[in-house]
Short mmCIF file of C-alpha atoms (C1' of nucleotides) in Angstrom, two decimals:
data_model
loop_
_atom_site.label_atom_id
_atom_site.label_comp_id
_atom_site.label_asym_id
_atom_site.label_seq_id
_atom_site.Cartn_x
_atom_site.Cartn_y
_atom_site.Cartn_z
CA UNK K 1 41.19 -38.20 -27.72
CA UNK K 2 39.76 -35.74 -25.62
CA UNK K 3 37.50 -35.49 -22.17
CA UNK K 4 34.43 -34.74 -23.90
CA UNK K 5 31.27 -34.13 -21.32
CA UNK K 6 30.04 -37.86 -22.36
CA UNK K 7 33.56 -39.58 -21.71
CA UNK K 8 33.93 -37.65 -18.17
CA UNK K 9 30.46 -39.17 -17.06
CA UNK K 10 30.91 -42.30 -18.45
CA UNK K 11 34.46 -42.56 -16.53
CA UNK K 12 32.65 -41.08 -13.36
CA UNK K 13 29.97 -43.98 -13.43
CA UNK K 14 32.86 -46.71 -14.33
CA UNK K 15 34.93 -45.34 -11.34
CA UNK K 16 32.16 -45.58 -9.36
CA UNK K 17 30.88 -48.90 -9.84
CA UNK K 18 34.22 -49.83 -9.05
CA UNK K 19 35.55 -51.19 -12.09
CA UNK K 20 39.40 -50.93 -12.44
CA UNK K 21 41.29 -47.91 -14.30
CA UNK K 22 42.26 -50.73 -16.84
CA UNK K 23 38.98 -51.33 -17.93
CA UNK K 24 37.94 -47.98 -18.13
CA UNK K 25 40.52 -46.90 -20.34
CA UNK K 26 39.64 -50.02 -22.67
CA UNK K 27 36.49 -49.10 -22.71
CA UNK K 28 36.67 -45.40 -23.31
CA UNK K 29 39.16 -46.53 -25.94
CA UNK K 30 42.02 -43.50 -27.09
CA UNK K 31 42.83 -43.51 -23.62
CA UNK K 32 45.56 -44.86 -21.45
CA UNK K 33 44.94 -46.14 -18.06
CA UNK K 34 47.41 -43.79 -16.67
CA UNK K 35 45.33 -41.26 -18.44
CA UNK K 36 41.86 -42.23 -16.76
CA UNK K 37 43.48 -42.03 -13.41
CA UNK K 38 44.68 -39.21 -14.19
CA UNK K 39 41.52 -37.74 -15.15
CA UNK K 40 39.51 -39.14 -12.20
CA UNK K 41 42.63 -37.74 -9.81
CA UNK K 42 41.98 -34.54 -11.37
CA UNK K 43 38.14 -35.16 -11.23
CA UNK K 44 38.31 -35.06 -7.65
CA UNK K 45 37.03 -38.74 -7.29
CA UNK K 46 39.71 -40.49 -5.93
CA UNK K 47 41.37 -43.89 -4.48
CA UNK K 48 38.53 -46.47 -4.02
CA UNK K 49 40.45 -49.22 -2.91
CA UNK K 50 43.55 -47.06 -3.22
CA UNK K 51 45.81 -49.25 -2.23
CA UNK K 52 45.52 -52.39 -4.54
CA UNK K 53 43.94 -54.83 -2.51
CA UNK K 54 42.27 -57.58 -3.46
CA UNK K 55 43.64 -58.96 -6.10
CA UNK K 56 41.44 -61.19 -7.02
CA UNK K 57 42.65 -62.48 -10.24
CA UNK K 58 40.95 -62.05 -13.85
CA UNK K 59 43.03 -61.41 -16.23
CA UNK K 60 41.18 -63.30 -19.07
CA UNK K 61 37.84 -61.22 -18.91
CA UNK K 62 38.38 -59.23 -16.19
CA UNK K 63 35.41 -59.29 -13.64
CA UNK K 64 35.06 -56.75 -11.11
CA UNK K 65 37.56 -56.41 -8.46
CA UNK K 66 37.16 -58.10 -5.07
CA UNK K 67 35.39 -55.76 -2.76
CA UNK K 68 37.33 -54.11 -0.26
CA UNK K 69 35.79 -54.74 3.34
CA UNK K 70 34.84 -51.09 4.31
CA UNK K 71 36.38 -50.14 7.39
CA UNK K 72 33.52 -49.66 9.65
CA UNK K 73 34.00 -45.87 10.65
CA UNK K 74 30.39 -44.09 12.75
CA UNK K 75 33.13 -40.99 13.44
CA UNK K 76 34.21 -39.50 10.11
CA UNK K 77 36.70 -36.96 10.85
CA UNK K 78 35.73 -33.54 9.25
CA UNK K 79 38.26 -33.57 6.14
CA UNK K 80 39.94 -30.35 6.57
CA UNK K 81 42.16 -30.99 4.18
CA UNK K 82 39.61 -31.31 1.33
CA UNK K 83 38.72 -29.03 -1.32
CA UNK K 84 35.16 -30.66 -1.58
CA UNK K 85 34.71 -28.10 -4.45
CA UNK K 86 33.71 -30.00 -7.39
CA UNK K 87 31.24 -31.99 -5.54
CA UNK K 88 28.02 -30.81 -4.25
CA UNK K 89 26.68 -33.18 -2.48
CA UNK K 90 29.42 -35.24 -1.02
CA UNK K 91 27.33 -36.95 1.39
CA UNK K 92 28.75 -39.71 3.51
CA UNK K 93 28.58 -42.68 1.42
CA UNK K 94 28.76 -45.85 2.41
CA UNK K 95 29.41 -47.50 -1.07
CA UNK K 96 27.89 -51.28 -1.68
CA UNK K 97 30.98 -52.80 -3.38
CA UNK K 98 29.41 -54.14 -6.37
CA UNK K 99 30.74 -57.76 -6.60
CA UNK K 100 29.09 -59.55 -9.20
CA UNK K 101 27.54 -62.07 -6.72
CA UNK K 102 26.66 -60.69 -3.46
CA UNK K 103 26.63 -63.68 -0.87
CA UNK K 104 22.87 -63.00 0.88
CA UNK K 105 23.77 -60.08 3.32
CA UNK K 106 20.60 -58.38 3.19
CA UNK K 107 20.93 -54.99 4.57
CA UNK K 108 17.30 -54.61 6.86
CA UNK K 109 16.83 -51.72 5.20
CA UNK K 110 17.59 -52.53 1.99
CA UNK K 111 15.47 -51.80 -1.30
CA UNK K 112 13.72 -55.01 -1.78
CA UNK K 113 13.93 -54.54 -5.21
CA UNK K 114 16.85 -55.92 -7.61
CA UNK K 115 18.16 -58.15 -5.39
CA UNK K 116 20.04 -61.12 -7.27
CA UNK K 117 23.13 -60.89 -9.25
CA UNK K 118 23.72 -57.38 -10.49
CA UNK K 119 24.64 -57.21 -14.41
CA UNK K 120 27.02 -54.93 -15.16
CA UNK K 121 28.19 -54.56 -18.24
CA UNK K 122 29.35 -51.74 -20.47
CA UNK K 123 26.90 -50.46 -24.00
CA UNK K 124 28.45 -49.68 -27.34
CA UNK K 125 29.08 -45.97 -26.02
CA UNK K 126 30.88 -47.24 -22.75
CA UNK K 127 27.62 -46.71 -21.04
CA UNK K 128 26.79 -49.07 -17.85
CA UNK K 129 23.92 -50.97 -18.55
CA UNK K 130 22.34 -52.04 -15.12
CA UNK K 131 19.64 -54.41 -14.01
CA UNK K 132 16.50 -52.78 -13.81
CA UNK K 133 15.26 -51.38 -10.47
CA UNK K 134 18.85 -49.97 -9.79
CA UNK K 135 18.25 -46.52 -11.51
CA UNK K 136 21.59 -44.75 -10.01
CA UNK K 137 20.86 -42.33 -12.71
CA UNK K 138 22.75 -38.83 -10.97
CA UNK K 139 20.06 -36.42 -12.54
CA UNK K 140 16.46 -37.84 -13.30
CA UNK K 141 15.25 -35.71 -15.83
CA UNK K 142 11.86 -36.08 -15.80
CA UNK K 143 10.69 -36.67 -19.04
CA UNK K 144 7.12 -36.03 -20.14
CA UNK K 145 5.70 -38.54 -17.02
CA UNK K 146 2.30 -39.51 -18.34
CA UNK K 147 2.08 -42.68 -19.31
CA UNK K 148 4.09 -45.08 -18.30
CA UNK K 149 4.54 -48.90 -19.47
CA UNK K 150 5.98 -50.65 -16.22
CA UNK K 151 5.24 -53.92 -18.04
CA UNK K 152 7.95 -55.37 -19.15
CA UNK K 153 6.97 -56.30 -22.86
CA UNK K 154 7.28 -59.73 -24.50
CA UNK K 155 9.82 -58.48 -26.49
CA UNK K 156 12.72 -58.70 -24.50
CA UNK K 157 11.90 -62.01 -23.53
CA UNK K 158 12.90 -63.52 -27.00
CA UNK K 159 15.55 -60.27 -27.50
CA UNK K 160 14.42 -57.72 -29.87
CA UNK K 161 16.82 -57.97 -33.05
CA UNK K 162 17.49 -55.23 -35.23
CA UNK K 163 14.85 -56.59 -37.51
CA UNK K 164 12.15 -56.01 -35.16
CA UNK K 165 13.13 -52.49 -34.72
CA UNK K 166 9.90 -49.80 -35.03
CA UNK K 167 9.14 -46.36 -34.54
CA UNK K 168 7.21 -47.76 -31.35
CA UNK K 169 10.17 -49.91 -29.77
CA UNK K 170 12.81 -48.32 -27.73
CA UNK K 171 16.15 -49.03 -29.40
CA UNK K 172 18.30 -48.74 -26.48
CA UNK K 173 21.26 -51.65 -27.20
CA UNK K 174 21.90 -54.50 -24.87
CA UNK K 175 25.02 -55.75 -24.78
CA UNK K 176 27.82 -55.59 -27.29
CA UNK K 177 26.89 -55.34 -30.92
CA UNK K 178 28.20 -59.06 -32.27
CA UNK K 179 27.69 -60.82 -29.40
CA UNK K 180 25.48 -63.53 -29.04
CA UNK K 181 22.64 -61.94 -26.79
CA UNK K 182 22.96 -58.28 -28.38
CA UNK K 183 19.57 -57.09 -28.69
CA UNK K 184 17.30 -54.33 -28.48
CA UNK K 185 15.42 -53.03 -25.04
CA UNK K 186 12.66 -53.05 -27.22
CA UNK K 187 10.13 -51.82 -24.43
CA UNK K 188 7.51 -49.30 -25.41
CA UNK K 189 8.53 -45.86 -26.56
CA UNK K 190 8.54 -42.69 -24.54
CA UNK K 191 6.37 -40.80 -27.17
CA UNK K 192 8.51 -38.41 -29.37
CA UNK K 193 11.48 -40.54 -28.11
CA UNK K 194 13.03 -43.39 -29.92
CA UNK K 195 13.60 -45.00 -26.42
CA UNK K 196 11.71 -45.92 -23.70
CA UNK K 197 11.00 -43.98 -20.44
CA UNK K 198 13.67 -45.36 -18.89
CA UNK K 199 16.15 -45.33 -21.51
CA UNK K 200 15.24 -41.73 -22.38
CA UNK K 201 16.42 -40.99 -18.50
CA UNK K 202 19.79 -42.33 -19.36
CA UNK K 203 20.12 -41.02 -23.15
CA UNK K 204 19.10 -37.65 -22.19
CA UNK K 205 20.04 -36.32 -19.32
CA UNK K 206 19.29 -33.32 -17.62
CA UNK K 207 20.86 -30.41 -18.89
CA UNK K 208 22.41 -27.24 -17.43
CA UNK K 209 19.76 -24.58 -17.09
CA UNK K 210 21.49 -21.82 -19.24
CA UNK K 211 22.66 -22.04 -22.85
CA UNK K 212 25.37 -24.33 -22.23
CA UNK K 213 26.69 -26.15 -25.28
CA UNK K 214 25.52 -29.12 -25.86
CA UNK K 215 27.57 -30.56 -28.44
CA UNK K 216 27.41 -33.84 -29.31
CA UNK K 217 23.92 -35.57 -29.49
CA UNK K 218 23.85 -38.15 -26.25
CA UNK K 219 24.79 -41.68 -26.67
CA UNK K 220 23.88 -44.44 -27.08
CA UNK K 221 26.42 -45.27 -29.47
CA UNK K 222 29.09 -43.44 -28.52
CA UNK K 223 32.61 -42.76 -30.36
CA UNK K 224 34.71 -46.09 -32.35
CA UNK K 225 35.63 -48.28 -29.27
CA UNK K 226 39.12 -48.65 -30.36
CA UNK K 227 40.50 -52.11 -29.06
"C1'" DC A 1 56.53 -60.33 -13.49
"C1'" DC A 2 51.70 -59.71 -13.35
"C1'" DC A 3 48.40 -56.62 -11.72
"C1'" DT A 4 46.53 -52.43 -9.13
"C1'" DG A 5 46.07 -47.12 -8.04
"C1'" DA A 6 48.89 -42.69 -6.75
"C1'" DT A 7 51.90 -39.21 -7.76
"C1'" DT A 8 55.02 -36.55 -10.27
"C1'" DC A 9 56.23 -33.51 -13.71
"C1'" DG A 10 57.23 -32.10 -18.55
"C1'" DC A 11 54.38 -30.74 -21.98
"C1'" DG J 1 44.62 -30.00 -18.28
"C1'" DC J 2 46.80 -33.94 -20.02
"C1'" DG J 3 49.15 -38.34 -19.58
"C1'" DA J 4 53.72 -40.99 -19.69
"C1'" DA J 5 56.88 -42.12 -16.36
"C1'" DT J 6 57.48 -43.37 -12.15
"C1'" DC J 7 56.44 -44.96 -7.60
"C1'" DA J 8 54.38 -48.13 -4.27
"C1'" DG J 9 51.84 -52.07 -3.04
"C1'" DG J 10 49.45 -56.96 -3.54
#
DNA sequence: CCCTGATTCGC
DNA sequence: GCGAATCAGG
């Protein structure tokens, strides 16, 4: 199995959120978990936690990994030492651990929005499906921007099955396919799109200005998830 | 031993 | 560049 464009995003977001090298590799699937830290080592994102701390055990359905209380530091030290070349924007950032729970620590200048337990949990193609109003989505690529639903339809409140897919439903996948709550997003379509707005943002993302190949066609399902 | 990530090093 | 082997720690 090779680093395809997809699979090196979708390991960047996994790494990101946190989740462990373990469950990346399971979830990209053809790949060891010596390989995905490999890959994110060579990446250039490196050693979260590095150290393993926390060890806050899972082992049946492994849940994220305890946070790791950030070492309050105002004074960064300019990294001399650091290439910084691969990353264009590597802004100071003070990373929310994303536990599943958060015990009410509301930052004072927190987004007031999406503020109870965070789902996270990985799509068919090993993407990260998030709870709305956390859109971490690296490029926004602005899709055609007129009209947009914002209501949350009806549909998702019952899930949307596969039998209720239409051209006029956004097919993004919930869940796992076989699992009890699997459904469809089932929000309005982005016109032209067979996903909605918001789902179009994550199935198509921005693209390289010049004629760079785009081969595959973008998720949302993904290669076999090998298990 | 289980787990974790980091690093090395042959390919 | 890749990843198994190895190392180091909880």
């Amino acid at each position: 199995m090779s680093w395809t464009d997809e699979r090196i995003e979708q390991l960047r977001s996994m790494w990101e959120k946190g989740l462990t090298a373990s469950q990346i590799a399971d979830e990209l699937g053809g790949v060891s978990r010596n390989a995905v830290i490999g890959k994110a080592h060579r990446l250039g994102l490196k050693s979260r936690p590095s150290p393993v701390k926390a060890t806050e055990k899972a082992k049946p359905a492994r849940s994220a990994p305890a946070p790791k209380p950030a070492a309050p530091t105002p004074t960064p030290a300019p990294r001399a030492a650091e290439p910084a070349s691969a990353r264009p924007a590597p802004a100071p950032r003070a990373e929310p651990r994303p536990a599943a729970a958060v015990p009410p620590t509301p930052a004072p200048d927190a987004a007031p929005k999406a503020d109870g337990p965070r789902i996270v949990s990985i799509g068919p193609g090993g993407f990260i499906r998030q709870g709305p109003g956390d859109q971490q989505a690296p490029i926004p690529p602005a899709p055609p921007r007129r009209l947009v639903p914002a209501k949350p339809s009806p549909e998702i409140a019952d899930k949307t099955s596969l039998l209720d897919l239409n051209d006029r439903i956004c097919r993004w996948p919930m869940g796992h396919p076989g699992e009890p709550d699997f459904h469809f997003c089932g929000e309005a379509v982005n016109p032209g799109f067979p996903y909605c707005v918001e789902h179009c943002g994550r199935a198509y993302q921005a693209q390289l200005p010049r004629g760079t190949r785009r081969p595959p066609p973008p998720p949302p399902f993904g290669g076999p998830r090998v298990r």
